[in-house]
PDB file of C-alpha atoms and ligand atoms in Angstrom:
ATOM      1  CA  MET A 113      51.730 -48.666 -10.496  1.00  0.00           C
ATOM      2  CA  LEU A 114      51.679 -52.181  -9.180  1.00  0.00           C
ATOM      3  CA  SER A 115      54.818 -54.255  -9.588  1.00  0.00           C
ATOM      4  CA  GLN A 116      54.516 -57.189 -11.980  1.00  0.00           C
ATOM      5  CA  SER A 117      54.794 -59.745  -9.200  1.00  0.00           C
ATOM      6  CA  LEU A 118      52.160 -58.045  -7.064  1.00  0.00           C
ATOM      7  CA  GLN A 119      49.839 -57.644 -10.025  1.00  0.00           C
ATOM      8  CA  LYS A 120      50.193 -61.361 -10.745  1.00  0.00           C
ATOM      9  CA  ALA A 121      49.583 -62.262  -7.086  1.00  0.00           C
ATOM     10  CA  ILE A 122      46.453 -60.079  -6.887  1.00  0.00           C
ATOM     11  CA  ASN A 123      45.140 -61.572 -10.133  1.00  0.00           C
ATOM     12  CA  ASP A 124      45.674 -65.009  -8.569  1.00  0.00           C
ATOM     13  CA  GLN A 125      43.730 -63.774  -5.572  1.00  0.00           C
ATOM     14  CA  ILE A 126      40.783 -62.692  -7.747  1.00  0.00           C
ATOM     15  CA  LYS A 127      40.657 -66.270  -9.010  1.00  0.00           C
ATOM     16  CA  ASP A 128      40.947 -67.683  -5.463  1.00  0.00           C
ATOM     17  CA  GLU A 129      38.086 -65.510  -4.202  1.00  0.00           C
ATOM     18  CA  LEU A 130      35.938 -66.582  -7.147  1.00  0.00           C
ATOM     19  CA  TYR A 131      36.837 -70.187  -6.386  1.00  0.00           C
ATOM     20  CA  SER A 132      35.657 -69.596  -2.798  1.00  0.00           C
ATOM     21  CA  ALA A 133      32.371 -68.269  -4.208  1.00  0.00           C
ATOM     22  CA  TYR A 134      32.099 -71.381  -6.375  1.00  0.00           C
ATOM     23  CA  LEU A 135      32.935 -73.735  -3.500  1.00  0.00           C
ATOM     24  CA  TYR A 136      30.318 -72.194  -1.206  1.00  0.00           C
ATOM     25  CA  LEU A 137      27.735 -72.258  -3.958  1.00  0.00           C
ATOM     26  CA  SER A 138      28.402 -75.969  -4.415  1.00  0.00           C
ATOM     27  CA  MET A 139      28.034 -76.448  -0.651  1.00  0.00           C
ATOM     28  CA  SER A 140      24.791 -74.472  -0.738  1.00  0.00           C
ATOM     29  CA  ALA A 141      23.403 -76.742  -3.456  1.00  0.00           C
ATOM     30  CA  TYR A 142      24.323 -79.829  -1.416  1.00  0.00           C
ATOM     31  CA  LEU A 143      22.712 -78.436   1.754  1.00  0.00           C
ATOM     32  CA  GLU A 144      19.538 -77.772  -0.203  1.00  0.00           C
ATOM     33  CA  THR A 145      19.450 -81.428  -1.336  1.00  0.00           C
ATOM     34  CA  ILE A 146      19.524 -82.618   2.299  1.00  0.00           C
ATOM     35  CA  HIS A 147      16.716 -80.157   3.130  1.00  0.00           C
ATOM     36  CA  LEU A 148      18.722 -77.795   5.259  1.00  0.00           C
ATOM     37  CA  SER A 149      17.466 -74.714   3.485  1.00  0.00           C
ATOM     38  CA  GLY A 150      18.551 -72.292   6.225  1.00  0.00           C
ATOM     39  CA  SER A 151      22.148 -73.493   6.013  1.00  0.00           C
ATOM     40  CA  ALA A 152      21.887 -73.475   2.225  1.00  0.00           C
ATOM     41  CA  ARG A 153      20.859 -69.813   2.365  1.00  0.00           C
ATOM     42  CA  TRP A 154      23.759 -69.039   4.724  1.00  0.00           C
ATOM     43  CA  MET A 155      26.203 -70.627   2.259  1.00  0.00           C
ATOM     44  CA  ARG A 156      24.651 -68.854  -0.705  1.00  0.00           C
ATOM     45  CA  LEU A 157      25.155 -65.510   1.042  1.00  0.00           C
ATOM     46  CA  GLN A 158      28.716 -66.555   1.858  1.00  0.00           C
ATOM     47  CA  SER A 159      29.240 -67.260  -1.818  1.00  0.00           C
ATOM     48  CA  GLN A 160      28.008 -63.771  -2.692  1.00  0.00           C
ATOM     49  CA  GLU A 161      30.354 -62.303  -0.112  1.00  0.00           C
ATOM     50  CA  GLU A 162      33.287 -64.106  -1.761  1.00  0.00           C
ATOM     51  CA  ALA A 163      32.292 -62.723  -5.153  1.00  0.00           C
ATOM     52  CA  SER A 164      32.331 -59.244  -3.601  1.00  0.00           C
ATOM     53  CA  HIS A 165      35.842 -59.938  -2.256  1.00  0.00           C
ATOM     54  CA  ALA A 166      36.943 -60.807  -5.788  1.00  0.00           C
ATOM     55  CA  MET A 167      35.487 -57.511  -6.994  1.00  0.00           C
ATOM     56  CA  LYS A 168      37.370 -55.562  -4.315  1.00  0.00           C
ATOM     57  CA  PHE A 169      40.642 -56.956  -5.710  1.00  0.00           C
ATOM     58  CA  PHE A 170      39.428 -56.456  -9.281  1.00  0.00           C
ATOM     59  CA  ASP A 171      38.668 -52.771  -8.628  1.00  0.00           C
ATOM     60  CA  TYR A 172      41.938 -52.310  -6.769  1.00  0.00           C
ATOM     61  CA  VAL A 173      44.030 -53.560  -9.705  1.00  0.00           C
ATOM     62  CA  LEU A 174      42.220 -51.125 -12.007  1.00  0.00           C
ATOM     63  CA  GLU A 175      42.565 -48.282  -9.520  1.00  0.00           C
ATOM     64  CA  ARG A 176      46.314 -48.829  -9.517  1.00  0.00           C
ATOM     65  CA  GLU A 177      46.374 -48.767 -13.306  1.00  0.00           C
ATOM     66  CA  GLY A 178      47.178 -52.445 -13.432  1.00  0.00           C
ATOM     67  CA  ARG A 179      45.866 -55.132 -15.703  1.00  0.00           C
ATOM     68  CA  VAL A 180      43.153 -57.562 -14.661  1.00  0.00           C
ATOM     69  CA  VAL A 181      43.823 -61.032 -16.060  1.00  0.00           C
ATOM     70  CA  LEU A 182      40.977 -63.390 -15.290  1.00  0.00           C
ATOM     71  CA  GLN A 183      41.888 -67.031 -14.936  1.00  0.00           C
ATOM     72  CA  ALA A 184      40.100 -70.357 -15.184  1.00  0.00           C
ATOM     73  CA  ILE A 185      38.290 -71.350 -12.011  1.00  0.00           C
ATOM     74  CA  GLU A 186      38.684 -74.931 -10.854  1.00  0.00           C
ATOM     75  CA  GLN A 187      35.628 -77.111 -10.440  1.00  0.00           C
ATOM     76  CA  PRO A 188      34.645 -77.302  -6.757  1.00  0.00           C
ATOM     77  CA  PRO A 189      33.788 -80.603  -5.026  1.00  0.00           C
ATOM     78  CA  GLN A 190      30.123 -81.533  -5.216  1.00  0.00           C
ATOM     79  CA  LYS A 191      29.900 -84.442  -2.846  1.00  0.00           C
ATOM     80  CA  PHE A 192      29.862 -83.884   0.876  1.00  0.00           C
ATOM     81  CA  LYS A 193      29.176 -86.281   3.726  1.00  0.00           C
ATOM     82  CA  SER A 194      27.052 -84.126   6.009  1.00  0.00           C
ATOM     83  CA  MET A 195      26.397 -80.602   7.261  1.00  0.00           C
ATOM     84  CA  LEU A 196      29.326 -81.027   9.664  1.00  0.00           C
ATOM     85  CA  ASP A 197      31.593 -82.059   6.789  1.00  0.00           C
ATOM     86  CA  VAL A 198      30.523 -78.959   4.814  1.00  0.00           C
ATOM     87  CA  PHE A 199      31.273 -76.500   7.592  1.00  0.00           C
ATOM     88  CA  GLN A 200      34.521 -78.252   8.538  1.00  0.00           C
ATOM     89  CA  GLN A 201      35.674 -77.961   4.934  1.00  0.00           C
ATOM     90  CA  ALA A 202      34.587 -74.305   4.875  1.00  0.00           C
ATOM     91  CA  LEU A 203      36.647 -73.628   8.006  1.00  0.00           C
ATOM     92  CA  GLU A 204      39.659 -75.430   6.533  1.00  0.00           C
ATOM     93  CA  HIS A 205      39.264 -73.403   3.353  1.00  0.00           C
ATOM     94  CA  GLU A 206      39.103 -70.093   5.232  1.00  0.00           C
ATOM     95  CA  ARG A 207      42.281 -70.992   7.138  1.00  0.00           C
ATOM     96  CA  LYS A 208      43.995 -71.617   3.828  1.00  0.00           C
ATOM     97  CA  VAL A 209      42.770 -68.260   2.470  1.00  0.00           C
ATOM     98  CA  THR A 210      44.078 -66.497   5.582  1.00  0.00           C
ATOM     99  CA  GLY A 211      47.538 -67.913   4.827  1.00  0.00           C
ATOM    100  CA  ILE A 212      47.347 -66.719   1.218  1.00  0.00           C
ATOM    101  CA  ILE A 213      46.302 -63.190   2.287  1.00  0.00           C
ATOM    102  CA  HIS A 214      49.164 -63.070   4.774  1.00  0.00           C
ATOM    103  CA  ARG A 215      51.651 -64.086   2.079  1.00  0.00           C
ATOM    104  CA  LEU A 216      50.240 -61.358  -0.160  1.00  0.00           C
ATOM    105  CA  TYR A 217      50.772 -58.851   2.656  1.00  0.00           C
ATOM    106  CA  ASP A 218      54.371 -60.040   3.039  1.00  0.00           C
ATOM    107  CA  LEU A 219      54.955 -59.656  -0.690  1.00  0.00           C
ATOM    108  CA  ALA A 220      53.544 -56.104  -0.649  1.00  0.00           C
ATOM    109  CA  GLY A 221      55.949 -55.330   2.212  1.00  0.00           C
ATOM    110  CA  LYS A 222      58.878 -56.749   0.283  1.00  0.00           C
ATOM    111  CA  GLU A 223      57.915 -54.581  -2.700  1.00  0.00           C
ATOM    112  CA  ARG A 224      57.421 -51.549  -0.426  1.00  0.00           C
ATOM    113  CA  ASP A 225      53.905 -51.173  -1.749  1.00  0.00           C
ATOM    114  CA  TYR A 226      52.333 -49.582   1.295  1.00  0.00           C
ATOM    115  CA  ALA A 227      49.026 -48.793  -0.413  1.00  0.00           C
ATOM    116  CA  THR A 228      48.526 -52.484  -1.114  1.00  0.00           C
ATOM    117  CA  GLN A 229      49.337 -53.308   2.492  1.00  0.00           C
ATOM    118  CA  VAL A 230      46.676 -50.833   3.653  1.00  0.00           C
ATOM    119  CA  MET A 231      44.148 -52.366   1.250  1.00  0.00           C
ATOM    120  CA  LEU A 232      45.021 -55.860   2.516  1.00  0.00           C
ATOM    121  CA  GLN A 233      44.435 -54.872   6.128  1.00  0.00           C
ATOM    122  CA  TRP A 234      40.692 -55.014   5.458  1.00  0.00           C
ATOM    123  CA  PHE A 235      41.091 -58.618   4.288  1.00  0.00           C
ATOM    124  CA  ILE A 236      43.241 -59.559   7.270  1.00  0.00           C
ATOM    125  CA  THR A 237      40.492 -58.354   9.623  1.00  0.00           C
ATOM    126  CA  GLU A 238      37.826 -60.008   7.477  1.00  0.00           C
ATOM    127  CA  GLN A 239      39.607 -63.367   7.697  1.00  0.00           C
ATOM    128  CA  VAL A 240      39.452 -63.267  11.506  1.00  0.00           C
ATOM    129  CA  GLU A 241      35.671 -62.889  11.173  1.00  0.00           C
ATOM    130  CA  GLU A 242      35.377 -65.562   8.471  1.00  0.00           C
ATOM    131  CA  GLU A 243      37.269 -68.165  10.507  1.00  0.00           C
ATOM    132  CA  LYS A 244      35.274 -67.295  13.613  1.00  0.00           C
ATOM    133  CA  ASN A 245      31.920 -67.644  11.814  1.00  0.00           C
ATOM    134  CA  ALA A 246      32.682 -71.014  10.233  1.00  0.00           C
ATOM    135  CA  GLY A 247      34.325 -72.276  13.451  1.00  0.00           C
ATOM    136  CA  GLU A 248      31.276 -71.349  15.536  1.00  0.00           C
ATOM    137  CA  VAL A 249      28.951 -73.308  13.260  1.00  0.00           C
ATOM    138  CA  VAL A 250      31.288 -76.340  13.399  1.00  0.00           C
ATOM    139  CA  ASP A 251      31.227 -76.200  17.215  1.00  0.00           C
ATOM    140  CA  GLN A 252      27.444 -75.843  17.304  1.00  0.00           C
ATOM    141  CA  ILE A 253      26.904 -78.826  14.991  1.00  0.00           C
ATOM    142  CA  LYS A 254      29.238 -80.908  17.162  1.00  0.00           C
ATOM    143  CA  MET A 255      27.361 -79.823  20.281  1.00  0.00           C
ATOM    144  CA  ILE A 256      24.057 -80.879  18.735  1.00  0.00           C
ATOM    145  CA  GLY A 257      25.288 -84.368  17.916  1.00  0.00           C
ATOM    146  CA  ASP A 258      22.376 -86.632  17.171  1.00  0.00           C
ATOM    147  CA  GLN A 259      19.448 -84.382  18.087  1.00  0.00           C
ATOM    148  CA  PRO A 260      17.285 -83.611  15.027  1.00  0.00           C
ATOM    149  CA  ALA A 261      15.206 -80.972  16.841  1.00  0.00           C
ATOM    150  CA  ALA A 262      18.316 -78.984  17.739  1.00  0.00           C
ATOM    151  CA  LEU A 263      19.651 -79.317  14.200  1.00  0.00           C
ATOM    152  CA  PHE A 264      16.330 -78.027  12.864  1.00  0.00           C
ATOM    153  CA  PHE A 265      16.633 -75.015  15.162  1.00  0.00           C
ATOM    154  CA  LEU A 266      20.251 -74.306  14.158  1.00  0.00           C
ATOM    155  CA  ASP A 267      19.299 -74.515  10.492  1.00  0.00           C
ATOM    156  CA  LYS A 268      16.528 -71.955  11.050  1.00  0.00           C
ATOM    157  CA  GLN A 269      18.951 -69.696  12.858  1.00  0.00           C
ATOM    158  CA  LEU A 270      21.529 -69.889  10.051  1.00  0.00           C
ATOM    159  CA  GLY A 271      18.801 -69.088   7.553  1.00  0.00           C
ATOM    160  CA  ALA A 272      18.158 -65.795   9.337  1.00  0.00           C
ATOM    161  CA  ARG A 273      21.586 -64.498   8.313  1.00  0.00           C
ATOM    162  CA  GLU A 274      21.273 -61.029   6.836  1.00  0.00           C
ATOM    163  CA  ALA A 275      22.565 -60.217   3.385  1.00  0.00           C
ATOM    164  CA  GLU A 276      25.425 -57.659   3.473  1.00  0.00           C
TER     165      GLU A 276
HETATM  166 FE1  FEO B 556      37.215 -64.068   0.783  1.00  0.00          FE
HETATM  167 FE2  FEO B 556      36.159 -66.128   2.897  1.00  0.00          FE
HETATM  168  O1  FEO B 556      37.446 -64.936   2.325  1.00  0.00           O
END
């Protein structure tokens, strides 16, 4: 059985992952409006990945005979300044999520819930990947600067991302 505090923290995490899905979907919609359909597709897939993260936590709570309590999801921002702004915000967001996952891991340690720590190891590794991916795109956009042809190429490349 999960402790009450861990159950509450994992339920919070389900909401946070769904918020991530919502945020990236909002970013995807914005990117579509500025005709960067490759980047929009990349963000849409990222959104789906976040929804699958939420489901991993959802299934874990049930597996441990806990209670899933779904919460209200905050409205994500809808106005962004540029593609660079979008990916910078995504990177910032992932860094924040990494901190939350680490705090969850600490809590599981405090509660001596080793199974939860093992489950969270997947997320700790995943966060390294998530920060790397968003960070790479930020660097590439900065490198491109004011060259529309290069931006067009990067957008195409991002659009080739494979669904997981
Ligand atoms: Fe669910 Fe982007 O971490």
